[in-house]
Structure formats: structure tokens, C-alpha cells
Tab-separated table of C-alpha atoms and ligand atoms in Angstrom:
chain	number	residue	atom	x	y	z
C	1227	MET	CA	82.296	-113.665	-19.416
C	1228	ARG	CA	81.977	-113.776	-15.854
C	1229	LYS	CA	80.575	-111.310	-13.287
C	1230	ALA	CA	80.148	-110.958	-9.766
C	1231	THR	CA	79.180	-108.406	-6.960
C	1232	ALA	CA	80.351	-108.455	-3.474
C	1233	ARG	CA	79.612	-106.073	-0.583
C	1234	ALA	CA	82.455	-105.516	2.239
C	1235	GLY	CA	82.146	-103.444	5.376
C	1236	SER	CA	85.156	-101.054	6.313
C	1237	ASN	CA	86.796	-101.524	9.614
C	1238	ILE	CA	87.907	-99.542	12.499
C	1239	ALA	CA	91.178	-100.839	14.334
C	1240	PHE	CA	91.566	-100.595	18.321
C	1241	ILE	CA	95.408	-101.516	17.850
C	1242	LYS	CA	96.415	-100.157	14.428
C	1243	TYR	CA	98.502	-101.110	11.806
C	1244	TRP	CA	101.329	-98.546	11.394
C	1245	GLY	CA	104.701	-99.404	9.556
C	1246	ALA	CA	105.362	-101.926	7.227
C	1247	ALA	CA	108.228	-104.772	7.616
C	1248	ASP	CA	107.608	-105.188	4.035
C	1249	PRO	CA	106.010	-102.563	2.056
C	1250	ALA	CA	105.770	-104.937	-1.196
C	1251	LEU	CA	103.700	-107.452	0.370
C	1252	ASN	CA	102.205	-105.189	3.344
C	1253	LEU	CA	103.458	-107.105	5.975
C	1254	PRO	CA	103.032	-105.375	9.170
C	1255	LEU	CA	105.251	-104.344	11.966
C	1256	ASN	CA	102.651	-105.324	14.360
C	1257	GLY	CA	99.454	-107.067	14.549
C	1258	SER	CA	96.112	-105.284	14.741
C	1259	ILE	CA	92.676	-105.696	16.087
C	1260	SER	CA	89.513	-104.243	14.486
C	1261	MET	CA	85.607	-104.069	14.188
C	1262	THR	CA	84.276	-104.803	10.576
C	1263	LEU	CA	81.488	-102.098	10.412
C	1264	ALA	CA	77.884	-102.940	9.331
C	1265	HIS	CA	76.823	-99.629	7.719
C	1266	VAL	CA	79.983	-98.416	6.275
C	1267	HIS	CA	80.491	-100.624	2.864
C	1268	THR	CA	81.608	-100.800	-0.534
C	1269	THR	CA	79.645	-102.587	-3.241
C	1270	THR	CA	81.879	-103.826	-6.349
C	1271	THR	CA	81.033	-105.611	-9.656
C	1272	VAL	CA	83.722	-107.095	-11.499
C	1273	GLU	CA	83.146	-108.454	-14.909
C	1274	TRP	CA	85.736	-110.008	-16.868
C	1275	ALA	CA	85.678	-109.602	-20.723
C	1276	PRO	CA	86.414	-112.377	-23.112
C	1277	ARG	CA	89.846	-112.698	-23.778
C	1278	GLY	CA	91.153	-109.966	-26.186
C	1279	GLU	CA	87.981	-108.076	-26.083
C	1280	ARG	CA	89.084	-105.236	-23.938
C	1281	PRO	CA	92.298	-103.584	-24.276
C	1282	VAL	CA	92.416	-102.148	-20.588
C	1283	ASP	CA	90.496	-102.648	-17.329
C	1284	THR	CA	88.046	-99.861	-16.783
C	1285	ILE	CA	87.274	-99.057	-13.367
C	1286	VAL	CA	84.363	-96.404	-11.881
C	1287	LEU	CA	84.300	-95.369	-8.579
C	1288	ASN	CA	81.339	-93.574	-7.141
C	1289	GLY	CA	80.233	-92.682	-10.778
C	1290	LEU	CA	83.490	-91.501	-11.771
C	1291	PRO	CA	85.694	-93.089	-14.254
C	1292	LEU	CA	89.362	-93.416	-12.840
C	1293	ALA	CA	92.183	-91.864	-14.927
C	1294	PRO	CA	95.139	-94.469	-15.553
C	1295	ALA	CA	97.175	-92.902	-12.835
C	1296	GLN	CA	94.245	-92.988	-10.071
C	1297	ALA	CA	93.667	-96.751	-11.298
C	1298	GLU	CA	97.009	-97.971	-10.760
C	1299	ARG	CA	96.675	-99.615	-7.497
C	1300	LEU	CA	93.422	-101.327	-8.257
C	1301	VAL	CA	94.893	-102.753	-11.863
C	1302	ALA	CA	98.053	-103.908	-10.084
C	1303	HIS	CA	95.491	-106.038	-7.555
C	1304	LEU	CA	93.430	-107.141	-10.886
C	1305	ASP	CA	96.928	-108.133	-12.231
C	1306	ARG	CA	97.696	-110.448	-8.822
C	1307	ILE	CA	94.402	-111.974	-9.339
C	1308	ARG	CA	94.876	-112.601	-13.071
C	1309	ALA	CA	98.136	-114.132	-12.138
C	1310	LEU	CA	96.795	-116.601	-9.658
C	1311	ALA	CA	93.947	-117.632	-12.240
C	1312	GLY	CA	96.464	-117.706	-14.971
C	1313	VAL	CA	94.110	-115.462	-17.378
C	1314	ASP	CA	94.973	-112.438	-19.064
C	1315	HIS	CA	91.550	-111.202	-19.662
C	1316	ARG	CA	90.736	-107.439	-18.653
C	1317	ALA	CA	87.745	-106.324	-16.075
C	1318	ARG	CA	85.154	-103.868	-16.152
C	1319	VAL	CA	84.713	-102.497	-12.414
C	1320	VAL	CA	82.138	-100.627	-11.112
C	1321	SER	CA	82.337	-99.686	-7.123
C	1322	VAL	CA	80.269	-97.546	-4.986
C	1323	ASN	CA	80.721	-96.413	-1.161
C	1324	ASN	CA	77.711	-96.214	0.833
C	1325	PHE	CA	79.121	-93.158	2.856
C	1326	PRO	CA	79.598	-89.724	1.275
C	1327	THR	CA	82.416	-89.613	-1.378
C	1328	GLY	CA	85.206	-87.395	-0.077
C	1329	ALA	CA	83.854	-87.652	3.549
C	1330	GLY	CA	87.553	-87.959	4.666
C	1331	ILE	CA	86.523	-91.613	5.587
C	1332	ALA	CA	88.999	-94.436	4.353
C	1333	SER	CA	87.721	-96.518	1.796
C	1334	SER	CA	90.603	-98.749	1.123
C	1335	ALA	CA	89.850	-101.619	3.471
C	1336	SER	CA	86.349	-102.031	2.244
C	1337	GLY	CA	87.116	-101.399	-1.374
C	1338	PHE	CA	89.890	-103.789	-1.755
C	1339	ALA	CA	87.965	-106.412	0.418
C	1340	ALA	CA	85.019	-106.051	-2.107
C	1341	LEU	CA	87.239	-105.853	-5.189
C	1342	THR	CA	89.169	-109.312	-4.230
C	1343	VAL	CA	85.978	-111.082	-3.388
C	1344	ALA	CA	84.222	-110.027	-6.411
C	1345	ALA	CA	87.152	-110.493	-8.739
C	1346	CYS	CA	87.749	-114.003	-7.631
C	1347	ARG	CA	84.349	-115.139	-7.547
C	1348	ALA	CA	83.864	-113.800	-11.093
C	1349	LEU	CA	86.964	-116.150	-12.277
C	1350	ASP	CA	85.725	-119.009	-10.175
C	1351	LEU	CA	88.603	-118.843	-8.066
C	1352	ASP	CA	88.090	-121.142	-5.060
C	1353	LEU	CA	89.966	-119.387	-2.504
C	1354	SER	CA	89.516	-119.972	1.332
C	1355	PRO	CA	88.604	-116.733	3.435
C	1356	THR	CA	92.268	-116.890	4.824
C	1357	GLN	CA	93.656	-117.043	1.308
C	1358	LEU	CA	91.475	-114.041	0.250
C	1359	SER	CA	92.467	-112.182	3.494
C	1360	ALA	CA	96.067	-112.392	2.251
C	1361	LEU	CA	95.173	-111.408	-0.981
C	1362	ALA	CA	93.166	-108.524	0.276
C	1363	ARG	CA	96.145	-107.438	2.282
C	1364	ARG	CA	98.435	-107.164	-0.982
C	1365	GLY	CA	96.002	-104.242	-2.190
C	1366	SER	CA	95.743	-102.464	1.318
C	1367	GLY	CA	97.064	-103.758	4.587
C	1368	SER	CA	93.494	-103.375	6.728
C	1369	ALA	CA	91.627	-104.677	4.172
C	1370	CYS	CA	92.814	-108.037	5.224
C	1371	ARG	CA	90.550	-107.556	8.416
C	1372	SER	CA	87.510	-106.843	6.313
C	1373	LEU	CA	87.229	-110.374	4.957
C	1374	PHE	CA	85.849	-111.275	8.327
C	1375	GLY	CA	82.677	-109.918	10.188
C	1376	GLY	CA	82.644	-108.771	13.729
C	1377	PHE	CA	85.757	-108.526	15.990
C	1378	VAL	CA	88.909	-109.381	13.889
C	1379	GLU	CA	92.578	-109.786	14.443
C	1380	TRP	CA	95.484	-109.481	11.782
C	1381	ARG	CA	98.187	-111.683	13.142
C	1382	GLN	CA	101.470	-110.175	12.219
C	1383	GLY	CA	103.013	-113.172	10.486
C	1384	SER	CA	106.278	-113.220	8.620
C	1385	SER	CA	105.084	-114.462	5.084
C	1386	ASP	CA	102.507	-113.745	2.376
C	1387	ALA	CA	100.495	-116.898	3.467
C	1388	ASP	CA	100.463	-116.362	7.378
C	1389	SER	CA	100.184	-112.600	7.581
C	1390	VAL	CA	96.506	-113.042	7.688
C	1391	ALA	CA	93.358	-111.866	9.743
C	1392	ALA	CA	90.868	-114.427	11.477
C	1393	PRO	CA	87.556	-113.709	13.408
C	1394	LEU	CA	87.921	-113.179	17.281
C	1395	PHE	CA	84.116	-112.937	17.779
C	1396	PRO	CA	81.110	-112.624	15.578
C	1397	PRO	CA	79.074	-109.356	15.032
C	1398	ASP	CA	76.425	-110.012	17.453
C	1399	HIS	CA	78.841	-110.657	20.512
C	1400	TRP	CA	78.952	-107.066	21.332
C	1401	GLU	CA	76.831	-104.003	20.508
C	1402	LEU	CA	79.814	-101.557	20.218
C	1403	TRP	CA	79.442	-98.481	17.843
C	1404	ASP	CA	81.872	-96.307	16.000
C	1405	LEU	CA	80.627	-92.817	15.414
C	1406	VAL	CA	82.844	-90.974	12.989
C	1407	ALA	CA	82.970	-87.115	13.540
C	1408	VAL	CA	83.948	-85.777	10.189
C	1409	VAL	CA	85.875	-82.516	10.835
C	1410	ASP	CA	87.753	-82.472	7.279
C	1411	ARG	CA	86.630	-83.834	3.972
C	1412	GLN	CA	89.821	-83.269	2.089
C	1413	GLU	CA	91.969	-86.165	0.649
C	1414	LYS	CA	94.522	-86.799	3.022
C	1415	PRO	CA	97.970	-85.241	1.608
C	1416	VAL	CA	100.090	-88.319	2.660
C	1417	SER	CA	98.656	-91.583	1.845
C	1418	SER	CA	98.890	-94.378	4.317
C	1419	ALA	CA	101.081	-96.465	1.910
C	1420	GLN	CA	103.467	-93.654	2.064
C	1421	GLY	CA	103.168	-93.319	5.939
C	1422	HIS	CA	103.968	-97.099	6.424
C	1423	ARG	CA	107.189	-96.386	4.912
C	1424	LEU	CA	107.915	-93.284	6.851
C	1425	ALA	CA	107.394	-94.801	10.351
C	1426	HIS	CA	111.005	-96.258	10.284
C	1427	THR	CA	112.073	-92.684	10.574
C	1428	SER	CA	110.422	-92.253	14.040
C	1429	PRO	CA	112.683	-92.256	17.259
C	1430	LEU	CA	109.462	-93.175	18.649
C	1431	LEU	CA	108.576	-96.248	16.558
C	1432	GLU	CA	110.527	-98.798	18.857
C	1433	GLY	CA	108.667	-97.521	21.956
C	1434	ARG	CA	105.178	-98.073	20.431
C	1435	LEU	CA	106.074	-101.676	19.037
C	1436	ARG	CA	107.448	-102.680	22.476
C	1437	GLN	CA	103.925	-102.006	23.797
C	1438	VAL	CA	101.894	-103.453	21.204
C	1439	ASP	CA	101.840	-107.158	22.341
C	1440	GLY	CA	100.665	-106.285	25.711
C	1441	TRP	CA	97.829	-103.885	24.223
C	1442	LEU	CA	96.802	-106.633	21.926
C	1443	ALA	CA	96.298	-109.001	24.741
C	1444	GLN	CA	94.219	-106.309	26.845
C	1445	VAL	CA	92.040	-105.663	23.751
C	1446	ARG	CA	91.470	-109.321	23.048
C	1447	GLU	CA	90.280	-109.598	26.720
C	1448	ALA	CA	88.209	-106.421	26.790
C	1449	ILE	CA	86.161	-107.453	23.685
C	1450	ALA	CA	85.731	-110.889	25.361
C	1451	GLN	CA	84.387	-109.333	28.505
C	1452	ARG	CA	82.328	-106.426	26.533
C	1453	ASP	CA	84.545	-104.058	28.567
C	1454	ILE	CA	84.273	-100.689	27.001
C	1455	HIS	CA	86.511	-98.762	29.669
C	1456	SER	CA	89.297	-101.458	29.291
C	1457	LEU	CA	88.841	-101.425	25.449
C	1458	GLY	CA	88.690	-97.595	25.217
C	1459	THR	CA	91.634	-97.011	27.433
C	1460	VAL	CA	94.164	-98.844	25.381
C	1461	ALA	CA	92.442	-97.933	22.060
C	1462	GLU	CA	93.066	-94.182	22.974
C	1463	LEU	CA	96.526	-94.926	23.995
C	1464	ASP	CA	97.651	-96.757	20.781
C	1465	ALA	CA	95.924	-93.909	18.717
C	1466	LEU	CA	97.825	-91.362	20.503
C	1467	ALA	CA	101.078	-93.574	20.311
C	1468	MET	CA	100.725	-93.985	16.289
C	1469	HIS	CA	99.783	-90.327	15.816
C	1470	SER	CA	103.111	-89.594	18.086
C	1471	VAL	CA	105.076	-91.993	15.559
C	1472	MET	CA	103.652	-90.287	12.437
C	1473	MET	CA	104.091	-86.512	13.812
C	1474	THR	CA	107.828	-87.505	14.822
C	1475	SER	CA	108.431	-89.508	11.291
C	1476	THR	CA	110.710	-87.325	8.777
C	1477	PRO	CA	108.933	-85.610	6.859
C	1478	SER	CA	106.572	-85.021	9.835
C	1479	LEU	CA	102.888	-86.210	9.300
C	1480	LEU	CA	100.583	-84.142	10.948
C	1481	TYR	CA	96.976	-85.382	9.969
C	1482	TRP	CA	95.121	-83.606	13.068
C	1483	GLN	CA	92.943	-80.366	12.381
C	1484	PRO	CA	91.459	-77.952	14.991
C	1485	GLY	CA	88.281	-80.084	14.985
C	1486	THR	CA	90.321	-82.941	15.736
C	1487	VAL	CA	91.695	-81.780	19.155
C	1488	ALA	CA	88.220	-80.161	19.498
C	1489	VAL	CA	86.557	-83.755	19.586
C	1490	LEU	CA	89.323	-85.326	21.702
C	1491	HIS	CA	88.657	-82.683	24.511
C	1492	ALA	CA	84.868	-83.090	24.058
C	1493	ALA	CA	85.293	-86.871	24.340
C	1494	ARG	CA	87.312	-86.813	27.391
C	1495	ALA	CA	84.894	-84.048	29.107
C	1496	TRP	CA	81.858	-86.204	28.325
C	1497	ARG	CA	83.771	-89.368	30.044
C	1498	ALA	CA	84.176	-87.115	33.046
C	1499	GLN	CA	80.606	-86.677	33.141
C	1500	GLY	CA	80.133	-90.364	33.305
C	1501	ILE	CA	79.420	-91.221	29.557
C	1502	PRO	CA	81.394	-94.475	28.334
C	1503	VAL	CA	82.977	-92.815	25.335
C	1504	TYR	CA	86.475	-93.342	23.815
C	1505	PHE	CA	88.142	-91.736	20.731
C	1506	THR	CA	90.503	-93.275	18.118
C	1507	ILE	CA	91.931	-91.905	14.996
C	1508	ASP	CA	93.282	-93.214	11.714
C	1509	ALA	CA	95.307	-91.639	9.212
C	1510	GLY	CA	93.473	-88.658	8.996
C	1511	PRO	CA	91.766	-85.841	10.820
C	1512	ASN	CA	88.531	-87.529	11.837
C	1513	VAL	CA	87.824	-88.810	15.067
C	1514	HIS	CA	86.417	-92.147	15.768
C	1515	LEU	CA	84.035	-92.359	19.014
C	1516	LEU	CA	83.629	-95.792	20.244
C	1517	CYS	CA	80.708	-96.229	22.669
C	1518	PRO	CA	77.860	-98.676	23.424
C	1519	ALA	CA	74.788	-98.759	21.284
C	1520	ASP	CA	72.776	-97.060	23.980
C	1521	GLN	CA	74.816	-93.858	23.760
C	1522	VAL	CA	74.687	-93.476	20.111
C	1523	SER	CA	71.771	-90.789	19.781
C	1524	ALA	CA	72.808	-88.857	22.823
C	1525	LEU	CA	76.367	-88.812	21.529
C	1526	ARG	CA	75.192	-87.681	18.005
C	1527	GLU	CA	73.583	-84.880	19.513
C	1528	ARG	CA	76.465	-83.516	21.704
C	1529	LEU	CA	78.678	-83.907	18.477
C	1530	ALA	CA	76.360	-81.519	16.572
C	1531	SER	CA	77.491	-78.690	18.794
C	1532	VAL	CA	81.354	-79.180	18.588
C	1533	PRO	CA	83.070	-76.694	16.706
C	1534	GLY	CA	84.455	-77.999	13.479
C	1535	VAL	CA	82.191	-81.208	13.099
C	1536	GLU	CA	80.516	-81.207	9.669
C	1537	GLN	CA	78.662	-84.610	9.650
C	1538	VAL	CA	78.666	-87.728	12.039
C	1539	ILE	CA	78.785	-91.317	10.455
C	1540	ALA	CA	77.494	-93.978	12.716
C	1541	SER	CA	78.240	-97.807	12.545
C	1542	GLY	CA	77.654	-101.068	14.831
C	1543	PRO	CA	79.521	-104.212	14.203
C	1544	GLY	CA	78.771	-106.065	10.716
C	1545	PRO	CA	79.228	-109.231	8.676
C	1546	GLY	CA	82.051	-110.241	6.562
C	1547	PRO	CA	81.827	-109.767	2.686
C	1548	GLN	CA	78.666	-110.922	0.937
C	1549	LEU	CA	77.984	-111.944	-2.773
C	1550	LEU	CA	75.042	-110.109	-4.249
C	1551	ASP	CA	72.717	-111.141	-6.993
C	1552	ALA	CA	72.265	-107.534	-7.781
C	1553	HIS	CA	74.872	-106.363	-9.986
C	1554	LEU	CA	75.882	-102.659	-10.369
C	1555	PHE	CA	75.867	-102.868	-14.254
Q	3046	LIG	O1	95.492	-100.286	5.225
Q	3046	LIG	P1	96.358	-99.092	5.151
Q	3046	LIG	O2	97.393	-99.247	4.342
Q	3046	LIG	O3	95.220	-98.008	4.661
Q	3046	LIG	O4	96.768	-98.797	6.691
Q	3046	LIG	C1	95.693	-98.365	7.726
Q	3046	LIG	C2	96.153	-97.588	8.636
Q	3046	LIG	C3	95.315	-97.249	9.572
Q	3046	LIG	O5	94.022	-97.085	9.345
Q	3046	LIG	C4	95.838	-95.899	10.182
Q	3046	LIG	C5	95.344	-98.154	10.982
Q	3046	LIG	C6	94.477	-99.612	10.770
Q	3046	LIG	O6	94.869	-100.614	11.237
Q	3046	LIG	O7	93.488	-99.439	10.302
């Protein structure tokens, strides 16, 4: 019986993954670049039971046991790991997010990264970080980027083995912060897994994909130069391009709420006053504000008075997954 615990940070993409070339393998239609977050993370303990001892995997997320339908995606991931190791033991999995449950903050990136690392370690599967990145991608595309700390690029690739993330710069390269303005805590009505399949129905998809290679080059250079204006300009453009694709898919995906739009306008108004702040938005209504570390407390205060903002969660760049000695059970 083997047990391991891993912690992995979530990540925020500056150039987003949206649209799957191969939905079964989670191969993307474009490359993406993100920052792994220090203060928004998932901790997961996996214990493999002796053979035949447990009939099924049991999974507890933030204190609540998952019903079989909710656990399906995680069990499918455990199946991949069992297949790699050539075993059929069942697992006990306990996982906690350090950010408030139901805050509308996506946890699939940190969740699948932590699960992959803990489950493989507990089986003594000796995989490189690159192989772990490919494996985490199968659970959730963006999870492949959380296998590395700091600033990370997921190269599009064309196969299971080469569509993987790699670090661009370590976390201490740049004290860039992400302030998540939480405007809606609801579970999103359409999952990103479904959204990746719908992207093909948007007439705007081709237009975005034509631009992405140039934007990726600009983001790499902006991070290298620690240039918030260059990074922020293109991150806003890509977030708006991605949401344009979402909105013009069939069926149309409209993730924005009134509070979303209020924060976008506020960010642009503050920028007009000279504050270096830019926005990006994932597949949901909450807005991520990107800014240098020295702007965080002032922006927190300003955000508190924007209508619709319920909470602010802030994080700088963080490390890749860590193995912990303290298990959750
Ligand atoms: O990993 P997924 O399937 O949840 O997709 C992530 C999608 C976005 O968060 C919208 C963009 C990204 O690259 O993180």
C-alpha cells in the first residue's frame, strides 16, 4: 500500500488554450503561455489500496465525497495511471483547494496536476516532468502547464508525447500578480471540455488562430523584458478574441455577467489614470487583473468598490508541484 501527497498551483494563461484538435487526447488548436500561481493551489493525497481490497476508487473533494457521476473524470485519470503502471489497485483520494470552494475559480489545472504527481509517486512510477505534463494534459489541458513553476509555455505539438509544457522563466524572474475579481460563484453552465469542442462552430475561430503565433512571440518577449504593457495589451486582446469565439459558437457561450463588464471598464479607467493593470478572463465570469506586485494593495482597495465584486483572490508566481510529507489522511 503506497501513499503520496502533492501540492500544485493553478495557473493563469496570457495566451489561452481554446479549442481541441483532438478532444480525446486534449491536443490543442494552439499553443498557450501561463504563469503558475503561488497562492492558489490544490493539495492531494492518493493512497493505493492492496490489490482486491477496495472495489472502487473513493474521492473526497473539499470534504465532500464525490458521487460516481462527479468522480468519472478523475476515475478515468486514475485508469490512465493504472494502465501505465500495469496495476489494477483502487485508490483513496482526498483533495483540498486552498481557495474558497465554489468561488468560481477553476481548479482543474491545479487539481489534475496534483492528482497526477501524487498518484504516480504513490505507485513509484518514475516519470519525467515532461511525461507528467503529458499525462496531466489528458485530465485537463491547462493542467499540463501546472507541472512547472513560474512562466510556462505549452507547445501545441501534434501527439500525446510532444504536446507538453516547458518552463520559460522561473517564478522569481518577475513579481507579476494576478488579482481575481470574483463576481459570480456559480458553477459554470458549460464546462471548458464542452467548450473546446464547440470552438469549431465559431466563424471567428480561424481569425484568432491566425493571430496566435504572433501573440505568443510577443508574450515570450514581454515576459523576458518584464514589460507589463506589452504583455497586458496582448493578453487582453487574446482574452477578448477567445470570448468572441465563445460567444459566436453554436450554441453561444456567454460567460460574462454584469460584474464582469464593470471590472473590465474599471481596469481601463484605472489604466487611463496611469495604473499598470490589464485584464484576462478564463471560461467563466470572473476577471483576472494582471499587475506588478507594488500595485496589489491599491488595486484590492479599488476593486472592493466596483459593483458586483464579491471577493478578491491574489497571487504572485509560484513553484511547480511539491511533494509533501504531511498527508491529508
Ligand atoms: O484545461 P481546460 O480544459 O479547463 O481549459 C482551459 C481553458 C481556459 O482556462 C479558458 C484557457 C487556458 O488556457 O487556461
